Each structure stands twice: as C-alpha cells, then as structure tokens.
mmCIF file of C-alpha atoms in Angstrom:
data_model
loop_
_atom_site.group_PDB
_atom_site.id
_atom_site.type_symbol
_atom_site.label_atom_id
_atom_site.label_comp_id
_atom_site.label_asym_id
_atom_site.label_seq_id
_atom_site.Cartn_x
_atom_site.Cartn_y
_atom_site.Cartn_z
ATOM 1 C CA UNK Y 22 0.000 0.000 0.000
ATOM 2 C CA UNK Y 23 1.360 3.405 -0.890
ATOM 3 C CA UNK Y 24 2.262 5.618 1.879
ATOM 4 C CA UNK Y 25 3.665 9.130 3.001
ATOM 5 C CA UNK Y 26 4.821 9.782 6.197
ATOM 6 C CA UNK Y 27 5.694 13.255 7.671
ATOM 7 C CA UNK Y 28 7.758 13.818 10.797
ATOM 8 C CA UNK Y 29 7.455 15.120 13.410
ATOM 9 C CA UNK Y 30 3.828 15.655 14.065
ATOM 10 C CA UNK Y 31 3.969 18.416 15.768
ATOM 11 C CA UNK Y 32 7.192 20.848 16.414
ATOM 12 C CA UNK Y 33 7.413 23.791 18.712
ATOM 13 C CA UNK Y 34 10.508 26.074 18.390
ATOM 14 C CA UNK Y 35 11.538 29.919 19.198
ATOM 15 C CA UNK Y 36 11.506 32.778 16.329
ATOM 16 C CA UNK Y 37 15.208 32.548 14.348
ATOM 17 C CA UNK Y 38 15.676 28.550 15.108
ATOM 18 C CA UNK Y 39 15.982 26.805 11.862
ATOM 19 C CA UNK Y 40 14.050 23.601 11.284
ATOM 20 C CA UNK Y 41 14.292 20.638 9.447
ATOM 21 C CA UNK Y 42 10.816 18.678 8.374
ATOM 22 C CA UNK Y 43 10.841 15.095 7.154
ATOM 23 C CA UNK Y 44 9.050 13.089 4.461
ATOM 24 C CA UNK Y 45 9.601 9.091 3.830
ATOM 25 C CA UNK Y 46 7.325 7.713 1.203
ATOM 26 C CA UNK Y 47 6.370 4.494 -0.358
ATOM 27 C CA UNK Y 48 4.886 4.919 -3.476
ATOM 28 C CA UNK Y 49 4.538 2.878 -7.071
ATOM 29 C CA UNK Y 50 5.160 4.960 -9.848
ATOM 30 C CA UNK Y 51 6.717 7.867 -8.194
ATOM 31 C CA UNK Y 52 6.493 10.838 -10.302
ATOM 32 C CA UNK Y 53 7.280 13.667 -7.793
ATOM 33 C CA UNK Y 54 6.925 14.804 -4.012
ATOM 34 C CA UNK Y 55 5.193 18.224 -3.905
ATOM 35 C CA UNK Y 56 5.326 20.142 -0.321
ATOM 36 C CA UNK Y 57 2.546 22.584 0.927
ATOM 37 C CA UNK Y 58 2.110 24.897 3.613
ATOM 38 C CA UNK Y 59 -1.868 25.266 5.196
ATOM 39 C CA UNK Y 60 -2.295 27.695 7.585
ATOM 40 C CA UNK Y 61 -6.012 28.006 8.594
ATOM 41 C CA UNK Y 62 -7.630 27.618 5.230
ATOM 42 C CA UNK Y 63 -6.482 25.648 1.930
ATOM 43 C CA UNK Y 64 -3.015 24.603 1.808
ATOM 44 C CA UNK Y 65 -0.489 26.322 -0.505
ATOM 45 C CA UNK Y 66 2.082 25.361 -3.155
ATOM 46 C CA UNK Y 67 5.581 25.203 -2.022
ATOM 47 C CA UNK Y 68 7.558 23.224 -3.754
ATOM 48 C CA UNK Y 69 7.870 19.989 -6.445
ATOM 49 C CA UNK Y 70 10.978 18.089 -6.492
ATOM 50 C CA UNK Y 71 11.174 15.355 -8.945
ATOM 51 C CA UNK Y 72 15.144 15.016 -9.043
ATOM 52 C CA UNK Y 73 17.598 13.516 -6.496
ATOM 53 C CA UNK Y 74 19.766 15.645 -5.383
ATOM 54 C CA UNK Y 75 18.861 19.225 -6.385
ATOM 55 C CA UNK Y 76 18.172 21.565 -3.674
ATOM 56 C CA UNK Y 77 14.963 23.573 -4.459
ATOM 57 C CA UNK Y 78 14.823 27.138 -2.956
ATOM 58 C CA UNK Y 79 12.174 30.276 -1.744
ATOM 59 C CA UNK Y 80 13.636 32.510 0.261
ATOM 60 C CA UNK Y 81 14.422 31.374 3.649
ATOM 61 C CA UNK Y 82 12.682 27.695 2.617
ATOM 62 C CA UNK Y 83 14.567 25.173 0.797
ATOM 63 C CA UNK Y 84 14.033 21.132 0.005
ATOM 64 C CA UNK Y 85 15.731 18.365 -1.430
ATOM 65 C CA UNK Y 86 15.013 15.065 -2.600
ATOM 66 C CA UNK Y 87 16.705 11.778 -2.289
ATOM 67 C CA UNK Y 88 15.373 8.982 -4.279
ATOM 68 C CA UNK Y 89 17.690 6.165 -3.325
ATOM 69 C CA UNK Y 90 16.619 6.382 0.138
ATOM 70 C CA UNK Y 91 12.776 7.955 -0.397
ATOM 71 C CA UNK Y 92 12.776 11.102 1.285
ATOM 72 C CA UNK Y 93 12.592 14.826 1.304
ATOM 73 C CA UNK Y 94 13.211 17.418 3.735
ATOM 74 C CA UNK Y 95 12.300 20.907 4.229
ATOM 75 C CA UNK Y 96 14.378 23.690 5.652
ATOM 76 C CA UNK Y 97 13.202 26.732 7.378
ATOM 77 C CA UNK Y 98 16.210 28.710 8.227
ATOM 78 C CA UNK Y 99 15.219 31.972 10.629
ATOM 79 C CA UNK Y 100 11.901 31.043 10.937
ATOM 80 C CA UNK Y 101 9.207 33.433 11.764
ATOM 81 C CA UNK Y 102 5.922 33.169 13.839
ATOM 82 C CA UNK Y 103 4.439 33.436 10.092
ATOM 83 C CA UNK Y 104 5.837 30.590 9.459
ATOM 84 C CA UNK Y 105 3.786 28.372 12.100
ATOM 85 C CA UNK Y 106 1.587 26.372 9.584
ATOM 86 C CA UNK Y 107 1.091 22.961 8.654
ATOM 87 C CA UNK Y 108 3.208 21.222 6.694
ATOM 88 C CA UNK Y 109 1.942 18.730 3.707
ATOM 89 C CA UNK Y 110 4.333 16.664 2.052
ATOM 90 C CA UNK Y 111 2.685 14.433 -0.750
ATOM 91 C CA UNK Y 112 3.843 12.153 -3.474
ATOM 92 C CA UNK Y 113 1.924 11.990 -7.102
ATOM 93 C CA UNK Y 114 1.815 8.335 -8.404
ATOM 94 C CA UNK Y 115 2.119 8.122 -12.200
ATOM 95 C CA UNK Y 116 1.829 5.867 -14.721
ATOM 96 C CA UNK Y 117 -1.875 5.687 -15.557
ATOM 97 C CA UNK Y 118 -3.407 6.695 -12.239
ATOM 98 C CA UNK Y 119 -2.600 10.177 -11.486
ATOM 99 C CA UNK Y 120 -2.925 10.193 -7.402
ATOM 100 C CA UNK Y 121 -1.544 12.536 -4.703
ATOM 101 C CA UNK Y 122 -0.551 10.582 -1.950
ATOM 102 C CA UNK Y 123 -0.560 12.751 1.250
ATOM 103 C CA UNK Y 124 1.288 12.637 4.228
ATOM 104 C CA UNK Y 125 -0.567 13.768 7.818
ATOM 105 C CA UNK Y 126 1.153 16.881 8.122
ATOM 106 C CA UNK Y 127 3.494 18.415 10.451
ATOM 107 C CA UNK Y 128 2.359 21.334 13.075
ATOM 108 C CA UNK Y 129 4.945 23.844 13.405
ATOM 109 C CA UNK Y 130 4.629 26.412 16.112
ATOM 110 C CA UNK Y 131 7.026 29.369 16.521
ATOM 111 C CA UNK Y 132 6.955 31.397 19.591
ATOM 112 C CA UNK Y 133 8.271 34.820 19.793
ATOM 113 C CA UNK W 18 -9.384 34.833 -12.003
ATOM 114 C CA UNK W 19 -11.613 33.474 -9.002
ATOM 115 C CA UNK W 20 -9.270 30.515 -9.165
ATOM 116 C CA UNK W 21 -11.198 27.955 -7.441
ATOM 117 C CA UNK W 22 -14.137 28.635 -5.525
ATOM 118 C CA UNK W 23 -16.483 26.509 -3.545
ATOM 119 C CA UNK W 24 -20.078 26.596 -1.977
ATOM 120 C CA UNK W 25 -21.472 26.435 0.513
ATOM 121 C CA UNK W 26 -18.575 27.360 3.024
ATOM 122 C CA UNK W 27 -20.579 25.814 5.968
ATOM 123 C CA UNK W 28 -23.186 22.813 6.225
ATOM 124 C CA UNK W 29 -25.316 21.027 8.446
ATOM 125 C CA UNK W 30 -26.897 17.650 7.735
ATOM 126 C CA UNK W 31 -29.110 15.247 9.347
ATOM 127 C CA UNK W 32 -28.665 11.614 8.859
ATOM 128 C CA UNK W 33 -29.711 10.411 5.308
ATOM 129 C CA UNK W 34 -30.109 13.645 3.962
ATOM 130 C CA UNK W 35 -28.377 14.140 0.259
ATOM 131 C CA UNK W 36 -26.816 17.738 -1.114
ATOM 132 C CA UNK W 37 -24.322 18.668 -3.539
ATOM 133 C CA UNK W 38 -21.100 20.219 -3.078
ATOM 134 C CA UNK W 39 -20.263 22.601 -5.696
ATOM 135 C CA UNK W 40 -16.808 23.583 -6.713
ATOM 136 C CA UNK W 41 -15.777 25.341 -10.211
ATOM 137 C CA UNK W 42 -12.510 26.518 -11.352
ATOM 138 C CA UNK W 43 -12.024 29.239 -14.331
ATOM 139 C CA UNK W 44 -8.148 28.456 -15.320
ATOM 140 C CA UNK W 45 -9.103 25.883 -17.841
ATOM 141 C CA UNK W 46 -7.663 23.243 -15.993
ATOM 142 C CA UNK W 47 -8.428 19.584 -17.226
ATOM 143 C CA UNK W 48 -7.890 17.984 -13.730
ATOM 144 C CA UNK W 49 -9.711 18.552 -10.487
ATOM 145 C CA UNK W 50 -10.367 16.850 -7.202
ATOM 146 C CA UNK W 51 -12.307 16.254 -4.280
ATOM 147 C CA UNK W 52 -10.489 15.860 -1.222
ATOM 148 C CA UNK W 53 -11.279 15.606 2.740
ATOM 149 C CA UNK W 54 -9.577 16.259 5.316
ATOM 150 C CA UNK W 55 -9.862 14.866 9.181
ATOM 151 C CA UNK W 56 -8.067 15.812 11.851
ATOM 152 C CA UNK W 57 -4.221 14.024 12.247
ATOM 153 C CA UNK W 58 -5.327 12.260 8.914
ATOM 154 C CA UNK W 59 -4.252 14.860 6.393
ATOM 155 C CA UNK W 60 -5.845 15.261 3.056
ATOM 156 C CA UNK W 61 -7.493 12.038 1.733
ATOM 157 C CA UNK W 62 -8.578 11.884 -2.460
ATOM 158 C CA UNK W 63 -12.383 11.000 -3.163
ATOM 159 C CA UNK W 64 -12.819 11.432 -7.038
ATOM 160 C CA UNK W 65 -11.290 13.018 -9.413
ATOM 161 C CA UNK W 66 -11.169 13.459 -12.907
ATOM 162 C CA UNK W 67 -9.105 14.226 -16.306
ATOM 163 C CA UNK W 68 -11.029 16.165 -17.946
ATOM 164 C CA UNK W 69 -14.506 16.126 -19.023
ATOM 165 C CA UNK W 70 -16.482 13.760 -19.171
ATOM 166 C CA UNK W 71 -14.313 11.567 -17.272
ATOM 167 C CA UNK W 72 -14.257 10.618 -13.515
ATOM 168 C CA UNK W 73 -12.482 8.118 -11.400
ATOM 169 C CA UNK W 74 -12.261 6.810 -7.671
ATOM 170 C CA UNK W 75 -9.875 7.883 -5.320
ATOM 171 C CA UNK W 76 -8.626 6.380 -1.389
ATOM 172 C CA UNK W 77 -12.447 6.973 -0.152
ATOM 173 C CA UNK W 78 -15.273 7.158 -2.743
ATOM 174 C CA UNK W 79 -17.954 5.205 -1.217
ATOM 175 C CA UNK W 80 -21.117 7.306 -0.327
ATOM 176 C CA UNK W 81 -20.282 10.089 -2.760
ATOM 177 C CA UNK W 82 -20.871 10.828 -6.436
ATOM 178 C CA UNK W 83 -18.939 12.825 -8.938
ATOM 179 C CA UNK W 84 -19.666 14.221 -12.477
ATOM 180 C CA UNK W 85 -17.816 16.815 -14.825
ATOM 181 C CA UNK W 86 -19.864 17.697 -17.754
ATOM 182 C CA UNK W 87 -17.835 20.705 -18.171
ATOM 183 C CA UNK W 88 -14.153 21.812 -17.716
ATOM 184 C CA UNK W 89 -15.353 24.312 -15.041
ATOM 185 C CA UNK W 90 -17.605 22.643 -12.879
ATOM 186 C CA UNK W 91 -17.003 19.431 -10.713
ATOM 187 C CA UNK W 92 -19.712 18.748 -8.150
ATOM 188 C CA UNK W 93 -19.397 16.301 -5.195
ATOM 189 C CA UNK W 94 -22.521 14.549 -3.968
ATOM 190 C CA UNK W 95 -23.116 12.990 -0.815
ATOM 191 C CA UNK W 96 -26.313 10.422 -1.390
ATOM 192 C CA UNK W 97 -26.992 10.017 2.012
ATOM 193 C CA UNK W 98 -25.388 11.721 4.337
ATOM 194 C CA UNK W 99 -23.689 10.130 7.663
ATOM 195 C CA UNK W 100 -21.610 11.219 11.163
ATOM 196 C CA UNK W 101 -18.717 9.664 9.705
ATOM 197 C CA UNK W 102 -19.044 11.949 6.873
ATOM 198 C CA UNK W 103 -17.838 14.921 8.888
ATOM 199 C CA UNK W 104 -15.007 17.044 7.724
ATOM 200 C CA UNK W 105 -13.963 19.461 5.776
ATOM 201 C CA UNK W 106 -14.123 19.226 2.363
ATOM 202 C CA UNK W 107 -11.615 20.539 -0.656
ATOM 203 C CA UNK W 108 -11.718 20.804 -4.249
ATOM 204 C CA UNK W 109 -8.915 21.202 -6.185
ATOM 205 C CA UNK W 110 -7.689 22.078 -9.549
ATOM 206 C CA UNK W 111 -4.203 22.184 -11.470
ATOM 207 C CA UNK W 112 -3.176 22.168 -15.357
ATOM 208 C CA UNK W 113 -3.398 18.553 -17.013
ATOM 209 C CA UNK W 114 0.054 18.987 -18.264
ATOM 210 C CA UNK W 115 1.528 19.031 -14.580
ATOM 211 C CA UNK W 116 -1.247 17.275 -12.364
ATOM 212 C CA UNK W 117 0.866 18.557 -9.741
ATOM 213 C CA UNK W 118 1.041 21.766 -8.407
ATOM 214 C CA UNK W 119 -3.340 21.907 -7.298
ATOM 215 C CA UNK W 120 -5.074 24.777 -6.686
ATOM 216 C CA UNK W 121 -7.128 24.694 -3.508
ATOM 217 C CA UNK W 122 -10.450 26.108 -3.160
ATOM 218 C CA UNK W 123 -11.130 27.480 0.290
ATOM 219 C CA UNK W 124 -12.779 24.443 1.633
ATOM 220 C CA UNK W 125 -16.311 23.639 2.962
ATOM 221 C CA UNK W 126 -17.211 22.656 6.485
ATOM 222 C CA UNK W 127 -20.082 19.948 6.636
ATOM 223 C CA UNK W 128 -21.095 18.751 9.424
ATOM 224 C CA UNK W 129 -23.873 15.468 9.770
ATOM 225 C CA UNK W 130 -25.441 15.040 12.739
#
C-alpha cells in the first residue's frame, strides 16, 4: 500500500531557530513529491521536487530530494511566527493513475 | 481569475439527507479533485477526474458521487449523508500537463449530525 509519512507531528521552536521537516514515502510509480504549507484555510504550493539531489529554494525555505533512500526534507532557516503552519508533504503516483498521496502533516509552532 | 471557488462554506446535515457540493474553477484546468480532510489524517482523495467527461475513484469514494460535464464545474454529492461523513471538504484544480502543483479552493465545512 502506498504511503507518506511526515515527521514530526507536531514541532514547537523559538523565532530565528531553523528547522528541518521530514518526508519518507512508499509509493509505485513515483512521479514527484510536492510540499505545501496550510495555515487556517487551503493549503499552498511550495515546492515539487522530482530530481535527487537538487536543492529547491524560496527565500528562507529550501528542500531536497533523495530517491535512493525515499525522502525529502524541508528547511526553514530563521523562521518566523508566520511561518507556524502545517506542513503537507505528498507524493503523485504516475503511470496511468494520477494520485496525490498525502502525508498527515506536520504542526509547526514558533513562539516569539 | 476566481481561481477555485467553492459553496457552501458551511453545512449542516441530518442523517440520510443528500446535497451537492459545488466547486468550479475558471483556469481551464483539465484535472480537479475532491479531497477531505480529518483531523491528524491529512488530506485524503475522493474522485477526481481528467477532464470532461471523465471521472475516477480515489482512497475513499464510497457514499459520494462525482460528475464533470464541463471543464469548469465538478460537483461532489453525498447520497446520504452520515456522522462519519464529517469534515472538511476541498476541491482542487491544477493544469493537465503538470497534475501537480493543485489549486485549492477554500474548503467547505459539513457537518452530519
């Protein structure tokens, strides 16, 4: 069964501590792993990575892919309390049934 | 654009009641999707589709119908609503070239009591 899982759950740190989020996967077919960032409505289009290897980057946000060992992880470097959000990872199967797999999501707080 | 847009924001149900979600997109995107989303359980795919005319299941059809009879419009309906039908409900949209990258609608709230 294909899966995506995201950790931590749930992450509490101080304003200007960089974090690192985690996403394993599972998943036939791979054809990408997309991240997105909800805050109290829909969630929003970060990033797709589809190569090993090559660091994607926004501003203080950055992710990479490894697809030897099936995972991705996202950087927030000086993170900011408008950066407490959840975190989706998810993985699009291809071949001939084009699925996003999600992951549950991490919870990152940042205090002042 | 409106992007995508959604209605109603909020519902309540009783039991066994049917309604229709509505959700309809104006980027001329061939794919779109219904998604829910439960607490710790992240975003889970109901139906989506290609384009029009065409529909498929996702991780959780059962007790909901789809149709697209036009690339704008993709309604979700619920043929007899249940508790375990609570959530929050998305649509989504993104160009068929990508699949990727989807465009949220704002979401609607049902609740079934």
């Amino acid at each position: 069964e294909d899966k995506v899982v995201q950790s931590p759950l749930s992450l509490v740190v101080h304003e200007g501590d960089t974090v690192t989020l985690n996403c394993s996967y599972e998943v036939t077919n791979f054809r990408s792993l997309l991240w997105y960032k909800q805050e109290k409505k829909a969630p929003t289009f970060l990033f797709m990575l589809t190569s090993s290897g090559i660091e994607k980057k926004s501003g203080r946000l950055s992710s990479i892919l490894d697809k030897k060992e099936l995972f991705s992880i996202l950087n927030i470097t000086a993170t900011q309390t408008g950066d407490s959000a959840v975190y989706l990872c998810a993985v699009m199967r291809g071949g001939s049934n084009y699925q996003l797999i999600w992951g549950a999501g991490t919870k990152l707080i940042i205090k002042p | 654009n409106a992007g995508v847009t959604q209605t109603p924001k909020f519902q309540v149900l009783k039991t066994g009641q049917s309604m229709t979600l509505q959700c309809a997109q104006d980027m001329n995107h061939e794919y779109m999707s219904w998604y829910r989303q439960d607490p710790g359980m992240g975003l889970r795919l109901i139906h989506y589709s290609v384009g029009a005319g065409i529909t498929d299941q996702g991780e959780v059809p059962n007790g909901y119908n789809v149709s697209r009879s036009t690339t704008e419009d993709f309604p979700l309906r619920l043929l007899s609503a249940a508790p375990s039908q609570t959530s929050v409900y998305f649509c989504a949209s993104s160009p068929w070239s990508g699949g990727e990258t989807q465009y949220f609608g704002p979401g609607t709230r049902l609740l079934v009591l």
